Coordinates of C-alpha atoms in Angstrom, one line a residue:
M24 CA 116.3 68.8 84.8
A25 CA 116.5 65.1 85.3
G26 CA 117.0 64.0 81.7
G27 CA 118.4 60.7 80.5
R28 CA 121.5 59.5 82.3
M29 CA 124.8 60.0 80.4
S30 CA 127.2 57.1 80.0
G31 CA 130.8 57.8 80.5
E32 CA 131.8 56.4 77.0
E33 CA 129.8 59.0 75.1
S34 CA 130.2 62.1 77.3
G35 CA 132.5 65.0 77.9
S36 CA 134.4 65.9 81.0
L37 CA 133.1 67.8 84.0
L38 CA 134.7 70.5 86.1
I39 CA 132.8 70.8 89.4
I40 CA 133.7 73.8 91.6
G41 CA 132.9 74.2 95.3
G42 CA 132.3 78.0 94.9
N43 CA 134.3 81.1 95.6
E44 CA 137.1 80.1 93.2
D45 CA 140.1 82.4 92.8
K46 CA 139.3 85.0 90.1
Q47 CA 142.2 87.4 90.7
G48 CA 145.4 85.4 91.4
D49 CA 146.7 82.4 89.5
C50 CA 143.1 81.4 88.7
V51 CA 144.1 77.7 88.8
I52 CA 140.6 76.3 88.4
L53 CA 139.2 78.7 85.8
R54 CA 142.5 78.5 83.9
R55 CA 142.1 74.7 83.9
F56 CA 138.5 75.1 82.5
V57 CA 139.8 77.2 79.6
A58 CA 142.5 74.7 78.8
M59 CA 140.0 71.8 78.9
A60 CA 137.8 73.8 76.5
G61 CA 140.6 74.2 74.0
G62 CA 142.8 77.0 75.3
R63 CA 143.1 79.8 72.7
E64 CA 140.5 78.0 70.6
A65 CA 138.0 77.7 73.4
R66 CA 134.5 78.9 72.6
I67 CA 132.7 79.2 75.9
A68 CA 128.9 79.4 76.5
L69 CA 128.3 81.1 79.9
V70 CA 124.9 80.2 81.5
T71 CA 123.8 82.8 84.1
T72 CA 120.4 81.3 84.9
A73 CA 121.1 80.5 88.5
T74 CA 122.0 84.1 89.6
E75 CA 119.7 87.0 90.2
R76 CA 122.5 89.3 88.9
P77 CA 123.0 87.8 85.4
C78 CA 124.5 90.9 83.8
E79 CA 127.1 91.6 86.5
T80 CA 128.0 87.9 86.9
G81 CA 128.1 87.3 83.2
E82 CA 130.4 90.3 82.5
E83 CA 132.7 89.2 85.4
Y84 CA 133.2 85.7 84.0
R85 CA 133.4 86.9 80.4
S86 CA 136.2 89.2 81.3
I87 CA 138.1 86.5 83.2
F88 CA 137.8 83.9 80.5
T89 CA 138.8 86.4 77.8
D90 CA 141.9 87.4 79.9
L91 CA 142.7 83.7 80.3
G92 CA 142.9 83.3 76.5
A93 CA 139.5 82.0 75.4
A94 CA 138.7 82.7 71.7
S95 CA 135.1 83.7 72.5
V96 CA 132.8 83.9 75.5
G97 CA 129.1 84.2 74.9
V98 CA 126.7 84.9 77.8
V99 CA 123.5 82.8 77.4
A100 CA 120.8 84.8 79.3
V101 CA 118.0 82.3 80.0
A102 CA 115.9 83.9 82.7
N103 CA 112.6 82.1 82.2
R104 CA 111.0 79.1 80.5
Q105 CA 110.1 81.0 77.4
A106 CA 113.7 81.9 76.8
A107 CA 114.8 78.3 77.6
N108 CA 112.6 77.1 74.7
D109 CA 113.9 79.6 72.2
R110 CA 115.7 77.7 69.5
Y111 CA 117.9 80.7 68.9
Q112 CA 119.2 80.5 72.4
S113 CA 119.8 76.8 72.1
R114 CA 122.1 77.3 69.1
E115 CA 124.6 79.0 71.4
F116 CA 125.6 75.4 72.4
D117 CA 126.0 74.0 69.0
E118 CA 129.5 75.3 68.3
C119 CA 130.8 75.8 71.8
T120 CA 133.7 73.8 73.3
G121 CA 132.9 74.6 77.0
I122 CA 129.8 75.4 79.0
F123 CA 130.0 77.2 82.4
F124 CA 127.2 77.4 84.9
T125 CA 127.5 80.3 87.4
G126 CA 126.5 80.2 91.1
G127 CA 123.2 81.3 92.5
D128 CA 120.1 79.1 93.2
Q129 CA 120.2 75.5 91.8
L130 CA 116.4 75.3 91.7
R131 CA 116.4 78.2 89.2
L132 CA 118.6 76.1 86.9
T133 CA 116.4 73.0 87.1
S134 CA 113.1 74.7 87.1
I135 CA 113.9 77.0 84.2
L136 CA 116.0 74.8 82.0
G137 CA 114.6 71.3 82.8
G138 CA 113.2 69.6 79.6
S139 CA 113.7 72.7 77.5
E140 CA 115.3 73.3 74.1
V141 CA 118.4 74.7 76.0
D142 CA 118.5 71.6 78.2
A143 CA 118.5 69.4 75.2
A144 CA 121.2 71.4 73.4
I145 CA 123.4 71.2 76.5
R146 CA 123.0 67.4 76.6
R147 CA 123.8 67.1 72.9
A148 CA 127.0 69.2 73.5
F149 CA 128.0 67.0 76.4
R150 CA 127.5 63.8 74.4
R151 CA 129.8 65.2 71.7
G152 CA 132.5 65.8 74.2
V153 CA 132.1 69.4 75.3
V154 CA 133.4 70.1 78.8
I155 CA 130.8 71.4 81.3
A156 CA 131.8 73.3 84.4
G157 CA 129.7 74.7 87.3
T158 CA 130.5 76.6 90.4
S159 CA 128.5 76.6 93.7
A160 CA 124.8 76.1 92.5
G161 CA 126.2 75.2 89.1
A162 CA 128.1 72.4 90.9
A163 CA 125.1 71.1 92.9
V164 CA 123.0 70.5 89.8
M165 CA 125.6 68.2 88.1
S166 CA 124.5 65.0 89.8
D167 CA 121.3 62.9 89.6
T168 CA 120.1 64.0 93.0
M169 CA 121.0 67.5 94.3
I170 CA 120.8 69.1 97.7
V171 CA 118.4 72.0 97.4
D172 CA 118.5 73.3 101.0
G173 CA 119.4 72.1 104.5
S174 CA 120.6 73.1 107.9
S175 CA 124.3 72.8 108.8
S176 CA 123.4 72.2 112.4
A177 CA 125.7 70.6 114.9
T178 CA 123.8 67.3 114.9
P179 CA 122.8 65.4 111.7
K180 CA 119.1 64.7 111.5
K181 CA 116.5 63.5 109.0
S182 CA 115.2 67.0 108.7
T183 CA 118.7 68.4 107.8
L184 CA 118.1 68.7 104.1
S185 CA 115.7 68.7 101.1
M186 CA 116.7 67.2 97.8
A187 CA 115.5 67.3 94.2
H188 CA 116.5 65.9 90.8
G189 CA 119.6 67.5 89.2
M190 CA 120.9 67.4 85.7
G191 CA 122.1 63.8 85.9
L192 CA 125.5 64.5 84.2
L193 CA 127.2 62.5 87.0
A194 CA 125.4 59.4 88.1
E195 CA 125.2 57.9 91.6
V196 CA 126.7 61.0 93.3
V197 CA 125.3 63.8 95.4
I198 CA 127.4 67.0 95.6
D199 CA 127.6 69.7 98.3
Q200 CA 129.6 72.9 97.9
H201 CA 131.1 75.6 100.1
F202 CA 131.6 72.4 102.1
A203 CA 134.1 73.0 105.0
Q204 CA 133.5 76.8 105.0
R205 CA 129.8 76.3 105.8
G206 CA 130.1 73.1 108.0
R207 CA 128.0 71.0 105.7
I208 CA 129.2 67.5 106.6
N209 CA 126.1 66.7 108.6
R210 CA 123.7 67.4 105.8
L211 CA 125.8 65.3 103.4
L212 CA 125.8 62.4 105.9
A213 CA 122.0 62.7 106.0
A214 CA 121.9 62.5 102.2
V215 CA 124.0 59.4 102.2
A216 CA 122.0 57.9 105.0
Q217 CA 118.8 58.3 102.8
N218 CA 120.5 56.4 99.9
P219 CA 123.7 54.6 100.9
H220 CA 124.3 53.6 97.3
I221 CA 125.0 57.2 96.3
L222 CA 128.4 58.7 97.0
G223 CA 128.4 62.0 99.0
V224 CA 131.0 64.4 97.6
G225 CA 131.6 67.7 99.5
I226 CA 133.8 70.3 97.7
D227 CA 135.4 73.1 99.6
E228 CA 135.6 76.7 98.2
D229 CA 138.4 77.3 95.7
T230 CA 138.5 73.6 95.0
A231 CA 137.2 71.5 92.1
L232 CA 136.8 68.0 90.7
V233 CA 138.0 67.3 87.2
V234 CA 135.9 64.4 86.2
S235 CA 137.0 62.4 83.1
P236 CA 134.7 60.4 80.9
R237 CA 136.0 57.3 82.6
R238 CA 134.4 58.4 85.8
V239 CA 137.7 59.2 87.6
F240 CA 138.2 62.6 89.2
E241 CA 141.3 64.5 90.3
V242 CA 141.2 67.3 92.9
I243 CA 142.6 70.7 92.0
G244 CA 142.6 74.0 94.0
S245 CA 143.6 75.2 97.4
Q246 CA 141.4 73.2 99.8
T247 CA 140.0 69.6 99.9
V248 CA 137.2 67.3 98.7
T249 CA 135.4 65.0 101.2
V250 CA 134.0 61.7 99.9
I251 CA 131.5 59.9 102.0
D252 CA 130.8 56.2 101.0
G253 CA 127.9 54.6 102.7
K254 CA 127.8 51.4 100.7
R255 CA 129.1 49.4 103.7
V256 CA 126.9 51.0 106.3
V257 CA 125.9 48.5 108.9
H258 CA 123.2 50.4 110.7
S259 CA 121.1 53.5 110.1
N260 CA 118.0 54.7 111.9
I261 CA 116.9 57.1 109.2
S262 CA 113.8 55.0 108.1
E263 CA 112.3 54.7 111.6
S264 CA 113.4 58.0 113.2
R265 CA 111.2 61.0 113.6
Q266 CA 112.0 64.2 111.6
Y267 CA 114.1 65.9 114.3
D268 CA 115.7 62.8 115.9
P269 CA 119.5 62.6 115.8
L270 CA 120.8 60.4 113.0
A271 CA 122.5 57.0 113.7
L272 CA 124.9 55.8 111.0
T273 CA 127.6 53.2 111.5
N274 CA 130.5 52.0 109.4
V275 CA 130.7 55.0 107.1
M276 CA 133.8 55.3 105.0
L277 CA 135.2 58.9 104.6
H278 CA 138.1 60.2 102.5
I279 CA 139.6 63.7 102.6
L280 CA 141.4 64.5 99.4
P281 CA 143.5 67.6 98.6
S282 CA 145.1 68.6 95.3
G283 CA 147.3 65.9 94.1
Y284 CA 144.8 63.2 95.0
G285 CA 141.9 61.7 93.0
Y286 CA 139.1 59.1 93.2
D287 CA 137.8 56.3 91.0
L288 CA 134.1 56.6 91.1
K289 CA 133.5 53.2 89.5
R290 CA 135.8 51.3 91.9
R291 CA 135.2 53.7 94.8
V292 CA 138.9 53.9 95.5
P293 CA 141.0 57.0 96.2
Y294 CA 144.5 57.4 94.8
E295 CA 147.5 59.7 95.0
R296 CA 148.5 61.1 91.6
G297 CA 152.1 60.3 90.6

């Protein structure tokens, strides 16, 4: 699903969720999505492609967003390439104010939607300012490069992960989700070691990034976001090491950001919100 890169000046906002967000209490993250999409005028297109339980998952989120005050919630059931190239399906995105990708398998999203009519419609919507949100697998696909799979072993290694092209809605970033809960810092370090220019962003469960068109994000939710900046790395053995050798990586910059903090992706600077 690696389409053309979006520039911040002509795109909407993103809400990128680490998974397992609160759906029964205050629903801080999902409530924020509805507000960003227009509140009581929100028209939400819910994409269930990533999950193998589209009916159950779609109905769950439809009920939540309706209870949170959205004007309409349409479930876009795109289960295969034929459906993804159905122009009737793509029309669901022409009038929406918010698009939400559920969790599941991120490769289902890219392999089914990539280059399709639905993909093109989603990109048009984003360019006109529609907010796009995704949780778990729906978060992983937001960046140019996404982590498809990888071990959360005790020692970071070259073999820790496999990566593929994502949607490219957020440039020069790679996202990992369920971050602290599944001990994924080692595989994110391996991703940054392979390309130090890319920021590694690990999002805990019930936590999200709210990314503005200016490429500044704020953290919301109950846990934290980890940012790994490898731009100033002095030494790495990733190019000469064997597949299962331990990774060497020096002078890595790391930030831990809870709610109330944010990060400027252009300047690579964290900040505390006033």
